[in-house]
Amino acid sequence: MAKRKPAAAWTRLMQQSWSALTRSNLRVGRRAVAKAIKPVLASRKPPPGAGDWLAGAVMGTAGMRRYWLYRPPGLRLKPGERLPLLVMLHGCGQSASAFAASTRMNRVAAREGFLVIYPEQDRLANAQGCWNWFDTRSGRAYNEAALILQAIDQVCLLYPADRERVALAGLSAGASMAALLASRYPERFKAVVMHSGIPPGTAHSGLSALGAMRGRRATEPLPAPAASAWPPLLVIHGSRDAVVAPSNGRAAVQAWAEAADARVTQPRSVRRGKRYPSTVTDVKRGATTVASLVEVDGLGHAWSGGLASQPFGDGQGPDASRMVWAFVARQFRR
C-alpha cells in the first residue's frame, strides 16, 4: 500500500489545485482538484472490517473537504429501496478513518443495514483537525456546515441513501458541529447526537471556545422555529471529562428543552455489568422525547465503549455506538 503523503506534499497539491481553479472556469478547476487529490485519497488506509470505504470530495466557499462513505457488504436492495444515512463527525486530532476505527460504527452499520458518511476536516482549515464550529462571527463555521450538507446531498445523489432518514452524530468538536448543523438546518435531520460537545450559541471565536470548553460560557437560547422542527437530541458526556466540561452536556439539553417548551423528567440510574454507571435524564413534550442526557460516571474525554487502542476511545462502555443507533432508529420509525 502506498505511504500517506506528508503534510507538505498535501499543501503543495492543494496550492496547485487552487491555482488551477483561479486560472480556469469552475468545471476545469474541479477536474484539476480531483486529479490532484486522487493519489492522496488512494493512500488513506480504510478502517478494519468488511464493506466498502468510498472516497469523495466537495467544494464551496470554505474550500474543499473530503469525505468517506461506508457501505455495508452484501447489500441486496429492491428497486427504489434506500438506506438510512448516519453522519459521523470526528473530533480534534482525528481523521475520518481513525474515528471509524475508534467508534466501530461500521460494525453496527453492517449489522443493521445503514450507510455512514464521515466528513473530514482539512488541516489547512484547522491545524488540529478540529471543525471550526465556534467561528460564527467570521461565517467560517456556517461555511463548513454548508460543505458538510453538500457532502450529504452528494451521497444521497450518488448512492442509495434516503434523504428522509438522515441523522447526525459527533465527538467533541464534531459534536459541536453536529449541533450547529441541526440548529441551522433542523428540517434536514431526524436526530442529532452530541458526545462530549458544546452546544451552539456558547462560543463565537477561538478564545470564547476555550472558555466554553471549561464551562465558563453561558449558552444563548437557540433560534426558535416551531418546536416540532427541532430534531431530537441525545447527549452523551463523561463525568471526568477534563477537556470539555460536563456542564456543556447539560446546557445542550437545556437549550433543546427551552426551544421546544419541554419538561425535564426525573433522572434514572443505569448500570450493566462492569461498564461505567450512567444517569439518564429525558426531556419530554407530552409523550414525545425531545432530548436525552446520558451522563457516564468515570468516563473522560473519549468515545464511550470505543476501541481502547485508539486515541479518544474508552473500551469500558457503555457502548455509545449502540446507543447512537438505538436512538436514531427510534426517530426514523416515528
Short mmCIF file of C-alpha atoms in Angstrom, two decimals:
data_model
loop_
_atom_site.label_atom_id
_atom_site.label_comp_id
_atom_site.label_asym_id
_atom_site.label_seq_id
_atom_site.Cartn_x
_atom_site.Cartn_y
_atom_site.Cartn_z
CA MET A 1 0.00 0.00 0.00
CA ALA A 2 1.32 3.48 -0.84
CA LYS A 3 2.59 5.61 2.02
CA ARG A 4 0.48 8.56 3.14
CA LYS A 5 1.64 11.85 1.64
CA PRO A 6 3.36 14.16 4.15
CA ALA A 7 1.67 17.41 5.11
CA ALA A 8 3.97 19.47 2.89
CA ALA A 9 3.08 17.38 -0.15
CA TRP A 10 -0.62 17.72 0.58
CA THR A 11 -0.17 21.51 0.92
CA ARG A 12 1.57 21.68 -2.47
CA LEU A 13 -1.21 19.65 -4.05
CA MET A 14 -3.86 21.98 -2.64
CA GLN A 15 -1.96 25.07 -3.78
CA GLN A 16 -1.60 23.67 -7.29
CA SER A 17 -5.29 22.78 -7.35
CA TRP A 18 -6.47 26.20 -6.22
CA SER A 19 -4.12 27.86 -8.71
CA ALA A 20 -5.72 25.81 -11.47
CA LEU A 21 -9.14 26.79 -10.21
CA THR A 22 -8.45 30.51 -10.39
CA ARG A 23 -6.90 30.29 -13.87
CA SER A 24 -9.79 28.46 -15.45
CA ASN A 25 -13.51 28.12 -15.14
CA LEU A 26 -15.22 26.16 -12.39
CA ARG A 27 -15.54 22.94 -14.38
CA VAL A 28 -11.86 22.83 -15.30
CA GLY A 29 -10.89 23.74 -11.75
CA ARG A 30 -12.91 20.88 -10.31
CA ARG A 31 -11.18 18.45 -12.65
CA ALA A 32 -7.79 19.80 -11.53
CA VAL A 33 -8.68 19.40 -7.84
CA ALA A 34 -9.96 15.86 -8.38
CA LYS A 35 -6.81 14.89 -10.27
CA ALA A 36 -4.53 16.43 -7.64
CA ILE A 37 -6.15 14.73 -4.64
CA LYS A 38 -6.54 11.31 -6.26
CA PRO A 39 -3.18 9.90 -5.06
CA VAL A 40 -3.76 11.33 -1.58
CA LEU A 41 -7.18 9.72 -1.33
CA ALA A 42 -5.82 6.41 -2.58
CA SER A 43 -3.19 6.36 0.17
CA ARG A 44 -5.66 6.75 3.06
CA LYS A 45 -5.91 3.49 5.00
CA PRO A 46 -9.50 2.28 5.46
CA PRO A 47 -10.72 1.17 8.89
CA PRO A 48 -10.76 -2.58 9.59
CA GLY A 49 -13.77 -4.71 8.67
CA ALA A 50 -15.76 -5.82 5.65
CA GLY A 51 -17.59 -3.42 3.36
CA ASP A 52 -16.71 -0.58 1.01
CA TRP A 53 -14.76 2.53 2.07
CA LEU A 54 -15.54 5.05 -0.66
CA ALA A 55 -13.85 8.43 -1.09
CA GLY A 56 -15.50 11.68 -2.17
CA ALA A 57 -14.94 15.43 -2.03
CA VAL A 58 -16.99 18.64 -2.17
CA MET A 59 -16.07 22.27 -2.78
CA GLY A 60 -17.55 25.54 -1.58
CA THR A 61 -16.70 28.95 -0.16
CA ALA A 62 -14.80 27.27 2.69
CA GLY A 63 -12.60 25.38 0.24
CA MET A 64 -12.61 21.64 -0.31
CA ARG A 65 -13.41 18.87 2.14
CA ARG A 66 -13.03 15.15 1.71
CA TYR A 67 -15.48 12.59 2.99
CA TRP A 68 -15.58 8.82 3.23
CA LEU A 69 -18.66 6.65 2.87
CA TYR A 70 -19.01 3.25 4.48
CA ARG A 71 -21.26 0.84 2.58
CA PRO A 72 -22.01 -2.48 4.32
CA PRO A 73 -21.16 -5.71 2.49
CA GLY A 74 -23.75 -7.96 0.87
CA LEU A 75 -26.47 -5.37 0.32
CA ARG A 76 -29.41 -6.70 -1.67
CA LEU A 77 -31.66 -3.73 -2.30
CA LYS A 78 -35.01 -3.84 -4.03
CA PRO A 79 -35.60 -1.40 -6.90
CA GLY A 80 -36.05 2.07 -5.43
CA GLU A 81 -35.06 1.00 -1.92
CA ARG A 82 -32.91 3.46 0.00
CA LEU A 83 -30.97 3.14 3.24
CA PRO A 84 -30.74 5.38 6.33
CA LEU A 85 -27.68 7.61 6.47
CA LEU A 86 -25.71 8.43 9.63
CA VAL A 87 -23.31 11.39 9.51
CA MET A 88 -20.30 10.87 11.81
CA LEU A 89 -18.20 13.96 12.61
CA HIS A 90 -14.78 13.32 14.16
CA GLY A 91 -13.14 15.30 16.93
CA CYS A 92 -9.85 17.20 17.09
CA GLY A 93 -6.75 15.18 16.33
CA GLN A 94 -8.73 12.55 14.44
CA SER A 95 -9.23 11.60 10.81
CA ALA A 96 -12.34 10.03 9.34
CA SER A 97 -10.64 6.64 9.26
CA ALA A 98 -9.41 6.91 12.86
CA PHE A 99 -12.88 7.94 14.04
CA ALA A 100 -14.46 4.98 12.25
CA ALA A 101 -11.92 2.62 13.80
CA SER A 102 -12.34 4.10 17.28
CA THR A 103 -16.15 4.09 17.35
CA ARG A 104 -16.58 0.82 15.38
CA MET A 105 -19.74 2.34 13.98
CA ASN A 106 -19.20 0.49 10.70
CA ARG A 107 -19.72 -2.77 12.54
CA VAL A 108 -23.11 -1.53 13.76
CA ALA A 109 -23.95 -0.33 10.23
CA ALA A 110 -23.08 -3.74 8.75
CA ARG A 111 -25.35 -5.47 11.25
CA GLU A 112 -28.27 -3.03 11.00
CA GLY A 113 -28.02 -2.10 7.31
CA PHE A 114 -27.35 1.64 7.01
CA LEU A 115 -24.80 3.90 5.34
CA VAL A 116 -22.29 6.03 7.25
CA ILE A 117 -20.64 9.18 5.92
CA TYR A 118 -17.50 10.51 7.60
CA PRO A 119 -16.73 14.10 6.52
CA GLU A 120 -13.12 15.04 7.25
CA GLN A 121 -11.74 18.39 8.33
CA ASP A 122 -8.73 19.69 6.40
CA ARG A 123 -5.59 20.53 8.40
CA LEU A 124 -5.23 23.69 6.31
CA ALA A 125 -8.55 24.86 7.76
CA ASN A 126 -7.60 23.89 11.30
CA ALA A 127 -4.13 22.69 12.27
CA GLN A 128 -5.52 20.34 14.93
CA GLY A 129 -8.14 18.89 12.61
CA CYS A 130 -10.99 20.47 14.60
CA TRP A 131 -14.20 21.56 12.95
CA ASN A 132 -14.47 25.34 13.33
CA TRP A 133 -17.92 25.16 14.94
CA PHE A 134 -17.19 28.21 17.12
CA ASP A 135 -16.15 30.64 14.37
CA THR A 136 -19.60 32.09 13.69
CA ARG A 137 -18.62 35.77 13.63
CA SER A 138 -16.50 35.33 10.52
CA GLY A 139 -19.01 32.91 9.00
CA ARG A 140 -16.43 30.13 8.73
CA ALA A 141 -18.48 27.80 10.94
CA TYR A 142 -21.52 28.24 8.71
CA ASN A 143 -19.46 27.71 5.56
CA GLU A 144 -18.10 24.43 6.92
CA ALA A 145 -21.62 23.36 7.89
CA ALA A 146 -22.74 24.09 4.34
CA LEU A 147 -19.91 21.92 2.98
CA ILE A 148 -20.96 19.01 5.19
CA LEU A 149 -24.54 19.42 3.99
CA GLN A 150 -23.25 19.43 0.42
CA ALA A 151 -21.42 16.16 1.08
CA ILE A 152 -24.64 14.64 2.42
CA ASP A 153 -26.53 15.76 -0.68
CA GLN A 154 -23.83 14.31 -2.91
CA VAL A 155 -24.03 10.94 -1.18
CA CYS A 156 -27.83 10.93 -1.48
CA LEU A 157 -27.43 11.62 -5.21
CA LEU A 158 -24.72 9.04 -5.94
CA TYR A 159 -25.70 6.24 -3.55
CA PRO A 160 -28.94 4.67 -2.26
CA ALA A 161 -29.19 6.98 0.77
CA ASP A 162 -32.61 8.11 1.99
CA ARG A 163 -32.86 11.91 2.28
CA GLU A 164 -35.76 11.47 4.71
CA ARG A 165 -33.70 9.35 7.12
CA VAL A 166 -30.52 11.27 7.88
CA ALA A 167 -29.09 11.71 11.38
CA LEU A 168 -26.02 13.40 12.86
CA ALA A 169 -23.52 12.25 15.48
CA GLY A 170 -20.16 13.63 16.54
CA LEU A 171 -17.46 13.66 19.18
CA SER A 172 -16.07 16.82 20.81
CA ALA A 173 -15.66 19.46 18.06
CA GLY A 174 -17.58 17.09 15.78
CA ALA A 175 -20.43 17.02 18.29
CA SER A 176 -20.49 20.81 18.38
CA MET A 177 -20.58 20.94 14.58
CA ALA A 178 -23.37 18.34 14.54
CA ALA A 179 -25.42 20.53 16.90
CA LEU A 180 -24.73 23.59 14.75
CA LEU A 181 -25.91 21.73 11.65
CA ALA A 182 -29.05 20.55 13.42
CA SER A 183 -29.88 24.06 14.63
CA ARG A 184 -29.14 25.62 11.24
CA TYR A 185 -30.94 23.02 9.08
CA PRO A 186 -33.41 21.37 11.50
CA GLU A 187 -35.70 20.17 8.71
CA ARG A 188 -32.91 18.07 7.16
CA PHE A 189 -32.22 15.75 10.10
CA LYS A 190 -34.27 13.28 12.09
CA ALA A 191 -31.92 13.15 15.08
CA VAL A 192 -28.66 14.56 16.42
CA VAL A 193 -26.21 13.03 18.90
CA MET A 194 -23.58 15.03 20.78
CA HIS A 195 -20.82 13.07 22.51
CA SER A 196 -18.67 15.33 24.71
CA GLY A 197 -19.51 18.51 22.81
CA ILE A 198 -20.54 22.13 23.28
CA PRO A 199 -23.97 23.45 22.24
CA PRO A 200 -24.33 26.15 19.58
CA GLY A 201 -24.55 29.71 20.82
CA THR A 202 -21.90 29.13 23.52
CA ALA A 203 -18.86 30.49 21.64
CA HIS A 204 -18.22 32.80 18.67
CA SER A 205 -14.42 32.78 18.42
CA GLY A 206 -11.39 30.70 19.29
CA LEU A 207 -10.91 32.50 22.60
CA SER A 208 -14.53 32.13 23.67
CA ALA A 209 -14.40 28.45 22.63
CA LEU A 210 -11.65 27.86 25.21
CA GLY A 211 -13.85 29.41 27.87
CA ALA A 212 -16.79 27.28 26.74
CA MET A 213 -14.69 24.10 26.93
CA ARG A 214 -14.01 24.90 30.58
CA GLY A 215 -17.70 25.51 31.24
CA ARG A 216 -17.29 29.25 31.74
CA ARG A 217 -19.64 30.43 29.00
CA ALA A 218 -23.42 30.67 29.07
CA THR A 219 -25.34 29.15 26.16
CA GLU A 220 -27.53 31.55 24.21
CA PRO A 221 -31.13 30.48 23.52
CA LEU A 222 -31.46 28.60 20.25
CA PRO A 223 -33.42 30.18 17.39
CA ALA A 224 -36.98 29.08 17.95
CA PRO A 225 -38.91 27.88 14.93
CA ALA A 226 -41.88 25.63 15.55
CA ALA A 227 -40.85 23.25 18.32
CA SER A 228 -41.70 20.25 16.16
CA ALA A 229 -38.99 21.29 13.67
CA TRP A 230 -36.13 20.53 16.05
CA PRO A 231 -34.60 17.07 15.64
CA PRO A 232 -34.50 15.09 18.90
CA LEU A 233 -31.17 15.30 20.72
CA LEU A 234 -29.11 12.66 22.53
CA VAL A 235 -26.20 13.90 24.64
CA ILE A 236 -23.51 11.55 25.99
CA HIS A 237 -20.91 13.07 28.30
CA GLY A 238 -18.38 11.71 30.78
CA SER A 239 -18.31 12.95 34.36
CA ARG A 240 -14.47 13.04 34.28
CA ASP A 241 -14.12 14.90 31.01
CA ALA A 242 -11.19 17.27 31.60
CA VAL A 243 -11.28 18.70 28.05
CA VAL A 244 -14.93 19.70 27.64
CA ALA A 245 -16.68 20.40 30.94
CA PRO A 246 -19.68 18.13 31.61
CA SER A 247 -21.81 21.21 32.22
CA ASN A 248 -21.86 21.66 28.44
CA GLY A 249 -23.85 18.47 28.03
CA ARG A 250 -26.47 19.67 30.47
CA ALA A 251 -26.55 23.09 28.77
CA ALA A 252 -27.22 21.47 25.38
CA VAL A 253 -30.18 19.52 26.72
CA GLN A 254 -31.50 22.61 28.49
CA ALA A 255 -31.26 24.64 25.27
CA TRP A 256 -33.26 21.99 23.39
CA ALA A 257 -35.82 21.84 26.20
CA GLU A 258 -36.36 25.62 26.16
CA ALA A 259 -36.61 25.75 22.36
CA ALA A 260 -39.25 23.01 22.42
CA ASP A 261 -41.01 24.20 25.59
CA ALA A 262 -40.48 20.75 27.10
CA ARG A 263 -40.15 19.44 30.66
CA VAL A 264 -37.24 17.64 32.32
CA THR A 265 -38.16 14.27 33.83
CA GLN A 266 -36.75 12.52 36.88
CA PRO A 267 -33.21 11.12 36.29
CA ARG A 268 -32.74 7.34 36.40
CA SER A 269 -29.61 5.28 37.05
CA VAL A 270 -28.42 2.59 34.63
CA ARG A 271 -25.60 0.07 35.01
CA ARG A 272 -24.86 -3.15 33.16
CA GLY A 273 -22.10 -5.47 34.33
CA LYS A 274 -18.70 -3.86 34.74
CA ARG A 275 -19.47 -0.91 32.49
CA TYR A 276 -19.41 2.60 33.84
CA PRO A 277 -22.69 3.50 35.55
CA SER A 278 -24.70 6.29 33.96
CA THR A 279 -27.51 8.66 34.79
CA VAL A 280 -30.16 9.19 32.12
CA THR A 281 -32.43 12.23 32.05
CA ASP A 282 -35.17 12.65 29.44
CA VAL A 283 -36.79 15.88 28.30
CA LYS A 284 -40.35 15.43 27.07
CA ARG A 285 -43.06 17.43 25.38
CA GLY A 286 -46.18 15.43 26.06
CA ALA A 287 -45.28 11.82 25.25
CA THR A 288 -42.51 12.82 22.83
CA THR A 289 -38.87 12.73 23.92
CA VAL A 290 -37.23 15.96 22.79
CA ALA A 291 -33.81 15.26 24.30
CA SER A 292 -31.98 12.72 26.43
CA LEU A 293 -28.86 13.22 28.54
CA VAL A 294 -26.62 10.26 29.38
CA GLU A 295 -24.01 11.21 31.98
CA VAL A 296 -21.42 8.43 32.19
CA ASP A 297 -19.78 8.28 35.61
CA GLY A 298 -16.00 7.82 35.33
CA LEU A 299 -15.70 8.47 31.59
CA GLY A 300 -13.16 11.05 30.41
CA HIS A 301 -12.93 12.79 27.03
CA ALA A 302 -13.38 9.68 24.92
CA TRP A 303 -15.98 7.75 22.93
CA SER A 304 -17.77 5.53 25.43
CA GLY A 305 -17.24 1.88 24.52
CA GLY A 306 -14.78 2.85 21.81
CA LEU A 307 -11.65 0.96 20.83
CA ALA A 308 -9.23 1.47 23.72
CA SER A 309 -6.16 1.18 21.48
CA GLN A 310 -7.30 4.28 19.56
CA PRO A 311 -6.94 7.84 20.88
CA PHE A 312 -10.19 9.15 22.37
CA GLY A 313 -11.64 5.68 22.88
CA ASP A 314 -12.63 4.08 26.21
CA GLY A 315 -13.49 0.42 25.93
CA GLN A 316 -15.20 0.07 29.30
CA GLY A 317 -18.53 1.29 27.99
CA PRO A 318 -21.47 1.65 27.87
CA ASP A 319 -21.31 1.31 24.07
CA ALA A 320 -22.06 4.77 22.65
CA SER A 321 -22.28 3.45 19.08
CA ARG A 322 -25.11 1.12 20.06
CA MET A 323 -26.79 3.94 21.96
CA VAL A 324 -26.48 6.23 18.95
CA TRP A 325 -28.10 3.77 16.57
CA ALA A 326 -30.86 2.79 19.03
CA PHE A 327 -31.75 6.47 19.49
CA VAL A 328 -31.53 7.31 15.79
CA ALA A 329 -33.52 4.24 14.70
CA ARG A 330 -36.38 5.23 17.01
CA GLN A 331 -36.58 8.63 15.32
CA PHE A 332 -36.54 7.03 11.86
CA ARG A 333 -39.52 4.86 12.83
CA ARG A 334 -41.57 7.82 14.07
#
